[in-house]
Tab-separated table of N, CA and C in Angstrom:
chain	number	residue	atom	x	y	z
L	186	MET	N	7.244	8.322	6.845
L	186	MET	CA	7.019	7.412	6.362
L	186	MET	C	6.633	5.924	6.574
L	187	TYR	N	6.038	5.232	5.704
L	187	TYR	CA	5.552	3.794	6.312
L	187	TYR	C	5.303	3.188	5.142
L	188	THR	N	5.578	1.569	5.419
L	188	THR	CA	4.949	0.621	4.567
L	188	THR	C	3.610	0.494	4.765
L	189	MET	N	2.852	0.233	3.929
L	189	MET	CA	1.306	-0.034	4.468
L	189	MET	C	1.166	-1.667	4.405
L	190	SER	N	0.484	-2.151	5.345
L	190	SER	CA	-0.167	-3.454	5.530
L	190	SER	C	-1.166	-3.927	4.146
L	191	ARG	N	-1.562	-4.787	4.180
L	191	ARG	CA	-2.370	-5.448	3.008
L	191	ARG	C	-3.780	-4.710	3.169
L	192	GLU	N	-4.077	-4.486	4.479
L	192	GLU	CA	-5.280	-4.117	4.790
L	192	GLU	C	-5.587	-2.559	4.715
L	193	GLN	N	-4.098	-1.717	4.823
L	193	GLN	CA	-3.996	-0.403	4.600
L	193	GLN	C	-4.177	-0.091	3.125
L	194	TRP	N	-3.200	-0.943	2.285
L	194	TRP	CA	-3.317	-0.597	0.892
L	194	TRP	C	-4.701	-0.908	0.408
L	195	TRP	N	-5.279	-1.832	0.559
L	195	TRP	CA	-6.648	-2.472	0.281
L	195	TRP	C	-7.661	-0.874	0.462
L	196	ASP	N	-7.594	-0.402	1.599
L	196	ASP	CA	-8.597	0.484	2.040
L	196	ASP	C	-8.101	1.634	1.281
L	197	PHE	N	-6.942	1.979	1.071
L	197	PHE	CA	-6.366	3.080	0.439
L	197	PHE	C	-6.659	3.215	-0.904
L	198	ALA	N	-6.385	1.912	-1.985
L	198	ALA	CA	-6.796	2.071	-3.101
L	198	ALA	C	-8.213	1.917	-3.367
L	199	SER	N	-9.135	1.446	-2.204
L	199	SER	CA	-10.637	1.431	-2.652
L	199	SER	C	-11.366	2.601	-1.822
L	200	GLU	N	-10.624	3.789	-1.528
L	200	GLU	CA	-11.375	4.848	-1.095
L	200	GLU	C	-11.805	5.760	-2.191
L	201	GLY	N	-13.057	5.933	-1.977
L	201	GLY	CA	-13.615	7.138	-3.021
L	201	GLY	C	-13.920	6.467	-4.394
L	202	THR	N	-13.316	7.598	-5.210
L	202	THR	CA	-13.332	7.468	-6.592
L	202	THR	C	-11.907	7.669	-6.998
L	203	ARG	N	-10.956	7.000	-6.206
L	203	ARG	CA	-9.565	7.042	-6.876
L	203	ARG	C	-9.513	6.245	-8.215
L	204	THR	N	-8.834	6.882	-9.341
L	204	THR	CA	-8.629	6.238	-10.436
L	204	THR	C	-7.067	5.381	-10.292
L	205	GLY	N	-7.183	4.580	-11.095
L	205	GLY	CA	-5.735	3.836	-11.539
L	205	GLY	C	-4.999	4.441	-12.523
L	206	LYS	N	-4.078	4.457	-12.481
L	206	LYS	CA	-3.125	4.693	-13.895
L	206	LYS	C	-2.581	3.373	-14.360
L	207	LEU	N	-3.214	2.805	-15.312
L	207	LEU	CA	-2.801	1.488	-15.953
L	207	LEU	C	-1.500	1.693	-16.903
L	208	ALA	N	-0.576	0.872	-16.647
L	208	ALA	CA	0.742	0.829	-17.546
L	208	ALA	C	0.939	-0.610	-18.024
L	209	THR	N	0.791	-0.593	-19.603
L	209	THR	CA	1.002	-1.625	-20.411
L	209	THR	C	2.090	-1.560	-21.350
L	210	VAL	N	2.365	-2.312	-22.131
L	210	VAL	CA	3.505	-2.100	-23.296
L	210	VAL	C	2.970	-2.232	-24.709
L	211	ARG	N	3.237	-1.378	-25.450
L	211	ARG	CA	2.688	-1.398	-26.755
L	211	ARG	C	3.528	-2.443	-27.408
L	212	ALA	N	3.029	-3.025	-28.784
L	212	ALA	CA	3.649	-3.864	-29.721
L	212	ALA	C	5.067	-3.480	-29.743
L	213	ASN	N	5.352	-2.148	-30.072
L	213	ASN	CA	6.734	-1.826	-30.381
L	213	ASN	C	7.581	-1.501	-29.495
L	214	GLY	N	7.011	-2.010	-28.196
L	214	GLY	CA	7.823	-1.629	-26.865
L	214	GLY	C	7.720	-0.408	-26.190
L	215	ALA	N	6.843	0.386	-26.484
L	215	ALA	CA	6.568	1.632	-26.065
L	215	ALA	C	5.791	1.760	-24.818
L	216	PRO	N	6.200	2.413	-23.974
L	216	PRO	CA	5.213	2.127	-22.509
L	216	PRO	C	3.735	3.143	-23.125
L	217	HIS	N	2.965	2.749	-22.346
L	217	HIS	CA	1.438	3.245	-22.465
L	217	HIS	C	0.762	3.287	-21.066
L	218	VAL	N	0.246	4.533	-20.526
L	218	VAL	CA	-0.430	4.626	-19.428
L	218	VAL	C	-1.801	5.472	-19.696
L	219	ALA	N	-2.702	4.658	-18.999
L	219	ALA	CA	-4.280	5.271	-19.033
L	219	ALA	C	-4.732	5.281	-18.007
L	220	PRO	N	-5.681	6.245	-17.487
L	220	PRO	CA	-6.493	6.171	-15.980
L	220	PRO	C	-7.753	5.028	-16.335
L	221	ILE	N	-7.813	4.395	-15.203
L	221	ILE	CA	-9.020	3.475	-15.257
L	221	ILE	C	-9.861	3.625	-13.846
L	222	TRP	N	-11.150	2.976	-14.091
L	222	TRP	CA	-11.797	2.821	-13.098
L	222	TRP	C	-11.463	1.392	-12.517
L	223	PHE	N	-11.333	1.076	-11.413
L	223	PHE	CA	-11.054	-0.410	-11.066
L	223	PHE	C	-11.801	-0.956	-9.710
L	224	LEU	N	-11.770	-2.072	-9.208
L	224	LEU	CA	-12.236	-2.700	-8.169
L	224	LEU	C	-11.008	-3.500	-7.732
L	225	LEU	N	-10.962	-3.600	-6.336
L	225	LEU	CA	-10.127	-4.913	-5.864
L	225	LEU	C	-10.991	-5.946	-5.548
L	226	ASN	N	-10.696	-7.368	-5.535
L	226	ASN	CA	-11.606	-8.328	-5.266
L	226	ASN	C	-10.588	-9.323	-4.712
L	227	GLU	N	-11.036	-10.157	-3.783
L	227	GLU	CA	-10.376	-11.302	-3.033
L	227	GLU	C	-11.172	-12.596	-3.891
L	228	GLN	N	-10.195	-13.369	-4.547
L	228	GLN	CA	-11.060	-14.691	-5.434
L	228	GLN	C	-10.112	-15.740	-4.754
L	229	ASP	N	-10.857	-16.674	-4.270
L	229	ASP	CA	-10.165	-17.956	-3.787
L	229	ASP	C	-8.876	-17.784	-3.597
L	230	GLY	N	-8.589	-16.797	-2.485
L	230	GLY	CA	-7.312	-16.952	-1.674
L	230	GLY	C	-6.275	-16.091	-2.282
L	231	TYR	N	-6.421	-15.320	-3.484
L	231	TYR	CA	-5.761	-14.295	-4.117
L	231	TYR	C	-6.293	-12.879	-4.270
L	232	ASP	N	-5.510	-11.950	-4.506
L	232	ASP	CA	-6.195	-10.617	-4.781
L	232	ASP	C	-6.171	-10.281	-6.382
L	233	GLU	N	-7.070	-9.595	-6.463
L	233	GLU	CA	-7.295	-8.936	-7.978
L	233	GLU	C	-7.824	-7.613	-8.240
L	234	ILE	N	-7.159	-7.142	-9.319
L	234	ILE	CA	-7.834	-6.060	-9.702
L	234	ILE	C	-8.723	-6.101	-11.046
L	235	ILE	N	-9.755	-5.505	-10.776
L	235	ILE	CA	-11.086	-5.797	-11.757
L	235	ILE	C	-11.136	-4.631	-12.713
L	236	PHE	N	-11.329	-4.417	-13.818
L	236	PHE	CA	-11.659	-3.283	-14.625
L	236	PHE	C	-12.029	-3.829	-16.027
L	237	ASN	N	-12.753	-2.918	-16.802
L	237	ASN	CA	-13.088	-3.226	-18.121
L	237	ASN	C	-12.262	-2.388	-19.345
L	238	THR	N	-12.307	-2.793	-20.382
L	238	THR	CA	-11.494	-2.195	-21.516
L	238	THR	C	-11.969	-2.767	-22.691
L	239	GLY	N	-12.065	-1.877	-23.632
L	239	GLY	CA	-12.352	-2.189	-24.993
L	239	GLY	C	-11.320	-2.888	-25.671
L	240	ALA	N	-11.585	-4.229	-26.351
L	240	ALA	CA	-10.802	-5.107	-26.949
L	240	ALA	C	-9.754	-4.632	-28.168
L	241	GLU	N	-10.317	-3.750	-28.549
L	241	GLU	CA	-9.500	-2.864	-29.711
L	241	GLU	C	-8.977	-1.409	-29.217
L	242	THR	N	-8.643	-1.456	-28.015
L	242	THR	CA	-8.017	-0.165	-27.547
L	242	THR	C	-6.737	-0.355	-27.402
L	243	VAL	N	-5.885	0.470	-26.957
L	243	VAL	CA	-4.415	0.083	-26.779
L	243	VAL	C	-4.189	-0.884	-25.735
L	244	LYS	N	-5.061	-0.524	-24.353
L	244	LYS	CA	-4.889	-1.556	-23.278
L	244	LYS	C	-5.323	-2.891	-23.715
L	245	GLY	N	-6.665	-2.834	-24.363
L	245	GLY	CA	-7.013	-4.255	-24.659
L	245	GLY	C	-6.112	-5.075	-25.675
L	246	LYS	N	-5.405	-4.347	-26.499
L	246	LYS	CA	-4.459	-5.144	-27.395
L	246	LYS	C	-3.315	-5.503	-26.571
L	247	ALA	N	-2.762	-4.448	-26.002
L	247	ALA	CA	-1.527	-4.991	-25.165
L	247	ALA	C	-1.767	-5.964	-24.258
L	248	LEU	N	-2.794	-6.052	-23.395
L	248	LEU	CA	-3.069	-7.264	-22.677
L	248	LEU	C	-3.254	-8.519	-23.263
L	249	ARG	N	-3.741	-8.549	-24.263
L	249	ARG	CA	-4.298	-9.635	-25.130
L	249	ARG	C	-2.629	-10.316	-25.539
L	250	ARG	N	-1.796	-9.222	-25.937
L	250	ARG	CA	-0.325	-9.692	-26.575
L	250	ARG	C	0.474	-10.388	-25.286
L	251	ASP	N	0.464	-9.570	-24.211
L	251	ASP	CA	1.304	-9.634	-22.988
L	251	ASP	C	0.247	-9.587	-21.808
L	252	PRO	N	0.224	-10.289	-20.928
L	252	PRO	CA	-1.001	-10.180	-19.846
L	252	PRO	C	-0.547	-9.226	-18.572
L	253	ARG	N	0.755	-9.122	-18.579
L	253	ARG	CA	1.438	-8.387	-17.511
L	253	ARG	C	1.072	-6.765	-17.463
L	254	PHE	N	0.711	-6.362	-16.386
L	254	PHE	CA	0.755	-4.845	-16.337
L	254	PHE	C	0.876	-4.381	-14.831
L	255	SER	N	0.951	-3.154	-14.664
L	255	SER	CA	1.154	-2.398	-13.389
L	255	SER	C	0.035	-1.438	-13.227
L	256	LEU	N	-0.261	-1.153	-12.053
L	256	LEU	CA	-1.266	0.062	-11.847
L	256	LEU	C	-0.745	0.686	-10.520
L	257	CYS	N	-0.816	1.965	-10.899
L	257	CYS	CA	-0.406	2.860	-9.761
L	257	CYS	C	-1.768	3.979	-9.174
L	258	VAL	N	-1.955	3.711	-7.860
L	258	VAL	CA	-3.023	4.303	-7.147
L	258	VAL	C	-2.206	5.247	-6.416
L	259	ASP	N	-2.567	6.603	-6.523
L	259	ASP	CA	-2.061	7.583	-5.425
L	259	ASP	C	-2.828	8.942	-4.934
L	260	ASP	N	-2.330	9.470	-3.845
L	260	ASP	CA	-2.886	10.503	-3.205
L	260	ASP	C	-2.030	11.578	-3.556
L	261	ASP	N	-2.363	12.507	-4.235
L	261	ASP	CA	-1.737	13.704	-4.543
L	261	ASP	C	-1.693	14.961	-3.853
L	262	THR	N	-2.187	14.686	-2.411
L	262	THR	CA	-2.167	15.816	-1.454
L	262	THR	C	-1.310	15.343	-0.495
L	263	PRO	N	-0.357	16.344	0.272
L	263	PRO	CA	0.459	16.043	1.392
L	263	PRO	C	-0.170	15.355	2.529
L	264	PRO	N	0.237	14.464	3.122
L	264	PRO	CA	1.838	13.991	2.985
L	264	PRO	C	2.114	13.005	1.887
L	265	PHE	N	1.256	12.519	1.190
L	265	PHE	CA	1.179	11.638	-0.339
L	265	PHE	C	1.694	10.436	0.377
L	266	SER	N	0.841	9.459	-0.711
L	266	SER	CA	0.796	8.177	-0.494
L	266	SER	C	0.497	7.245	-1.738
L	267	TYR	N	1.047	6.301	-2.033
L	267	TYR	CA	0.596	5.543	-3.040
L	267	TYR	C	0.800	3.988	-3.074
L	268	VAL	N	0.155	3.166	-4.185
L	268	VAL	CA	0.221	1.764	-4.135
L	268	VAL	C	0.504	1.631	-5.425
L	269	VAL	N	1.670	0.719	-5.773
L	269	VAL	CA	1.715	0.264	-7.190
L	269	VAL	C	1.573	-1.421	-7.041
L	270	PHE	N	0.713	-1.654	-8.216
L	270	PHE	CA	0.473	-3.124	-8.297
L	270	PHE	C	1.217	-3.768	-9.303
L	271	GLN	N	1.428	-4.820	-9.334
L	271	GLN	CA	2.085	-5.674	-10.586
L	271	GLN	C	0.980	-6.735	-10.567
L	272	ALA	N	0.381	-6.916	-11.987
L	272	ALA	CA	-0.479	-7.951	-11.854
L	272	ALA	C	-0.534	-8.685	-13.296
L	273	GLU	N	-1.323	-9.933	-13.405
L	273	GLU	CA	-1.311	-10.592	-14.613
L	273	GLU	C	-2.933	-11.049	-14.737
L	274	ALA	N	-2.885	-10.108	-16.239
L	274	ALA	CA	-4.492	-10.174	-16.473
L	274	ALA	C	-5.186	-11.658	-17.400
L	275	VAL	N	-6.435	-11.758	-16.855
L	275	VAL	CA	-7.018	-12.795	-17.606
L	275	VAL	C	-8.205	-11.998	-18.087
L	276	LEU	N	-8.622	-12.268	-19.588
L	276	LEU	CA	-9.528	-11.518	-20.181
L	276	LEU	C	-10.603	-12.088	-20.437
L	277	SER	N	-11.746	-11.596	-20.145
L	277	SER	CA	-13.176	-12.500	-20.538
L	277	SER	C	-13.945	-11.703	-21.411
L	278	GLU	N	-14.851	-12.254	-22.001
L	278	GLU	CA	-15.772	-11.729	-22.870
L	278	GLU	C	-17.199	-12.225	-22.509
L	279	ASP	N	-17.280	-12.522	-21.154
L	279	ASP	CA	-18.598	-13.319	-20.895
L	279	ASP	C	-19.425	-12.033	-20.464
L	280	LEU	N	-20.576	-11.973	-21.244
L	280	LEU	CA	-21.169	-10.540	-20.959
L	280	LEU	C	-22.149	-10.793	-19.285
L	281	ASP	N	-22.388	-11.869	-19.064
L	281	ASP	CA	-23.094	-11.830	-17.669
L	281	ASP	C	-22.090	-11.451	-16.671
L	282	GLU	N	-20.967	-12.014	-16.614
L	282	GLU	CA	-19.873	-11.649	-15.748
L	282	GLU	C	-19.428	-10.206	-16.036
L	283	SER	N	-19.448	-9.822	-16.848
L	283	SER	CA	-19.294	-8.492	-17.261
L	283	SER	C	-20.036	-7.397	-16.798
L	284	LEU	N	-21.236	-7.528	-17.077
L	284	LEU	CA	-22.586	-6.929	-16.520
L	284	LEU	C	-22.406	-6.784	-15.170
L	285	LEU	N	-22.235	-7.907	-14.328
L	285	LEU	CA	-21.913	-7.812	-12.853
L	285	LEU	C	-20.862	-6.981	-12.358
L	286	TRP	N	-19.644	-6.944	-13.164
L	286	TRP	CA	-18.609	-6.207	-12.631
L	286	TRP	C	-18.500	-4.946	-13.033
L	287	ALA	N	-19.388	-4.594	-14.343
L	287	ALA	CA	-19.549	-3.007	-14.943
L	287	ALA	C	-20.362	-2.455	-14.058
L	288	THR	N	-21.184	-3.070	-13.634
L	288	THR	CA	-22.360	-2.357	-12.600
L	288	THR	C	-21.675	-2.028	-11.366
L	289	ARG	N	-20.754	-2.955	-10.881
L	289	ARG	CA	-20.158	-2.607	-9.561
L	289	ARG	C	-19.133	-1.632	-9.593
L	290	LEU	N	-18.535	-1.497	-10.942
L	290	LEU	CA	-17.415	-0.362	-11.148
L	290	LEU	C	-18.269	0.844	-11.217
L	291	ALA	N	-19.446	0.757	-11.936
L	291	ALA	CA	-20.232	2.319	-12.000
L	291	ALA	C	-20.737	2.481	-10.741
L	292	ALA	N	-20.952	1.548	-9.861
L	292	ALA	CA	-21.527	2.260	-8.528
L	292	ALA	C	-20.644	2.960	-7.737
L	293	ARG	N	-19.176	2.559	-7.805
L	293	ARG	CA	-18.121	3.053	-7.290
L	293	ARG	C	-18.017	4.438	-7.841
L	294	TYR	N	-18.027	4.509	-9.106
L	294	TYR	CA	-17.360	6.037	-9.766
L	294	TYR	C	-18.649	6.941	-10.101
L	295	MET	N	-19.694	6.445	-10.402
L	295	MET	CA	-20.728	7.146	-10.714
L	295	MET	C	-21.920	7.378	-9.847
L	296	GLY	N	-21.919	6.254	-8.876
L	296	GLY	CA	-23.187	6.418	-7.647
L	296	GLY	C	-23.992	5.296	-8.220
L	297	GLU	N	-24.449	4.788	-6.871
L	297	GLU	CA	-25.675	3.572	-7.279
L	297	GLU	C	-26.686	4.092	-8.036
L	298	GLU	N	-27.256	5.244	-8.326
L	298	GLU	CA	-28.402	5.443	-9.020
L	298	GLU	C	-28.010	5.430	-10.496
L	299	ARG	N	-26.954	5.566	-11.085
L	299	ARG	CA	-26.412	5.534	-12.304
L	299	ARG	C	-25.694	3.887	-12.629
L	300	ALA	N	-25.570	3.153	-11.610
L	300	ALA	CA	-24.509	2.158	-11.841
L	300	ALA	C	-25.165	1.302	-12.850
L	301	GLU	N	-26.661	0.990	-12.894
L	301	GLU	CA	-27.258	-0.064	-13.667
L	301	GLU	C	-27.085	0.505	-15.409
L	302	ALA	N	-27.355	1.747	-15.688
L	302	ALA	CA	-27.075	2.186	-16.926
L	302	ALA	C	-25.698	2.259	-17.397
L	303	TYR	N	-24.500	2.572	-16.591
L	303	TYR	CA	-23.198	2.511	-17.145
L	303	TYR	C	-22.792	1.230	-17.028
L	304	GLY	N	-23.477	0.125	-16.441
L	304	GLY	CA	-23.152	-1.075	-16.225
L	304	GLY	C	-23.442	-1.793	-17.674
L	305	LYS	N	-24.878	-1.767	-18.284
L	305	LYS	CA	-25.220	-1.995	-19.241
L	305	LYS	C	-24.420	-1.379	-20.527
L	306	ARG	N	-24.294	-0.092	-20.131
L	306	ARG	CA	-23.084	0.585	-21.396
L	306	ARG	C	-21.881	-0.117	-21.747
L	307	ASN	N	-21.182	-0.729	-20.675
L	307	ASN	CA	-19.847	-1.224	-20.397
L	307	ASN	C	-19.820	-2.677	-20.558
L	308	ALA	N	-20.966	-3.554	-20.643
L	308	ALA	CA	-21.053	-4.907	-20.626
L	308	ALA	C	-21.495	-5.216	-21.916
L	309	VAL	N	-20.979	-5.090	-23.053
L	309	VAL	CA	-21.265	-5.247	-24.472
L	309	VAL	C	-20.235	-6.103	-25.433
L	310	PRO	N	-20.689	-6.576	-26.436
L	310	PRO	CA	-19.814	-7.541	-27.017
L	310	PRO	C	-18.544	-6.024	-27.456
L	311	GLY	N	-17.365	-6.635	-27.497
L	311	GLY	CA	-16.242	-5.738	-27.909
L	311	GLY	C	-15.341	-5.175	-26.669
L	312	GLU	N	-15.919	-5.748	-25.496
L	312	GLU	CA	-15.407	-5.076	-24.235
L	312	GLU	C	-14.683	-6.476	-23.440
L	313	TYR	N	-13.746	-5.910	-22.872
L	313	TYR	CA	-13.285	-7.145	-21.994
L	313	TYR	C	-13.444	-6.775	-20.490
L	314	LEU	N	-13.761	-8.090	-19.800
L	314	LEU	CA	-13.658	-7.859	-18.375
L	314	LEU	C	-12.199	-8.130	-18.000
L	315	VAL	N	-11.372	-7.541	-17.429
L	315	VAL	CA	-10.021	-7.721	-17.042
L	315	VAL	C	-9.901	-8.324	-15.502
L	316	ARG	N	-9.593	-9.259	-15.282
L	316	ARG	CA	-9.271	-9.751	-13.882
L	316	ARG	C	-7.962	-9.906	-13.774
L	317	GLY	N	-7.089	-8.866	-13.119
L	317	GLY	CA	-5.867	-9.135	-12.949
L	317	GLY	C	-5.188	-9.660	-11.476
L	318	ARG	N	-4.680	-10.757	-11.753
L	318	ARG	CA	-4.144	-11.546	-10.436
L	318	ARG	C	-2.973	-10.569	-10.047
L	319	ILE	N	-3.014	-10.121	-8.569
L	319	ILE	CA	-2.026	-9.431	-8.112
L	319	ILE	C	-0.609	-10.087	-7.721
L	320	THR	N	0.487	-9.725	-8.314
L	320	THR	CA	1.665	-10.582	-8.100
L	320	THR	C	2.560	-9.769	-7.262
L	321	LYS	N	2.198	-8.582	-7.118
L	321	LYS	CA	3.494	-7.911	-6.174
L	321	LYS	C	2.690	-6.213	-5.810
L	322	VAL	N	3.063	-5.683	-4.592
L	322	VAL	CA	2.456	-4.583	-4.245
L	322	VAL	C	3.533	-3.936	-3.667
L	323	LEU	N	3.548	-2.656	-3.896
L	323	LEU	CA	4.564	-1.671	-3.274
L	323	LEU	C	3.785	-0.616	-2.854
L	324	ALA	N	3.680	-0.324	-1.386
L	324	ALA	CA	2.589	0.775	-0.863
L	324	ALA	C	3.266	1.310	0.313
L	325	GLN	N	3.344	2.861	0.095
L	325	GLN	CA	3.863	3.706	0.896
L	325	GLN	C	3.063	4.664	1.326
L	326	GLY	N	2.712	4.987	2.577
L	326	GLY	CA	2.094	5.945	3.026
L	326	GLY	C	2.843	7.213	3.797
L	327	ASP	N	2.101	8.154	3.531
L	327	ASP	CA	2.845	9.548	4.353
L	327	ASP	C	4.190	9.863	3.747
L	328	ILE	N	4.495	9.827	2.496
L	328	ILE	CA	5.841	9.843	1.959
L	328	ILE	C	6.656	11.140	2.382
L	329	ALA	N	5.687	12.054	2.690
L	329	ALA	CA	6.449	13.652	2.882
L	329	ALA	C	6.411	13.939	4.370
L	330	ASP	N	6.050	12.758	5.258
L	330	ASP	CA	6.431	13.205	6.873
L	330	ASP	C	7.900	12.907	7.399
């Protein structure tokens, strides 16, 4: 087992179509976890997690109420590795910015040939672009070695 460097966890989390498991807290204090498509981005000297969610989803409401969230990305095959991010969200309803990122997200998860269609589907009124500034990272590789 080893602790991943920034370069290692960045590459690990960005590999292929790994989804993230987003953890937020409901208004009644209950935990909520949901799988999401995400991208990592470096912005003005800090790292961020970018994804879309509906404003009226459990995720959207939770992030509007409390911008803190965690995101887990893992490899469920031996020898097993994972990254857990803590971050603080900034929510945007800017449709131009949303279209740019929704298209990039779609390219990662659906392929370049379908990216434009999925980007347009997800960059609409009622959808948030979430930019989560990463505040803490726990990243372990080859846990079973």
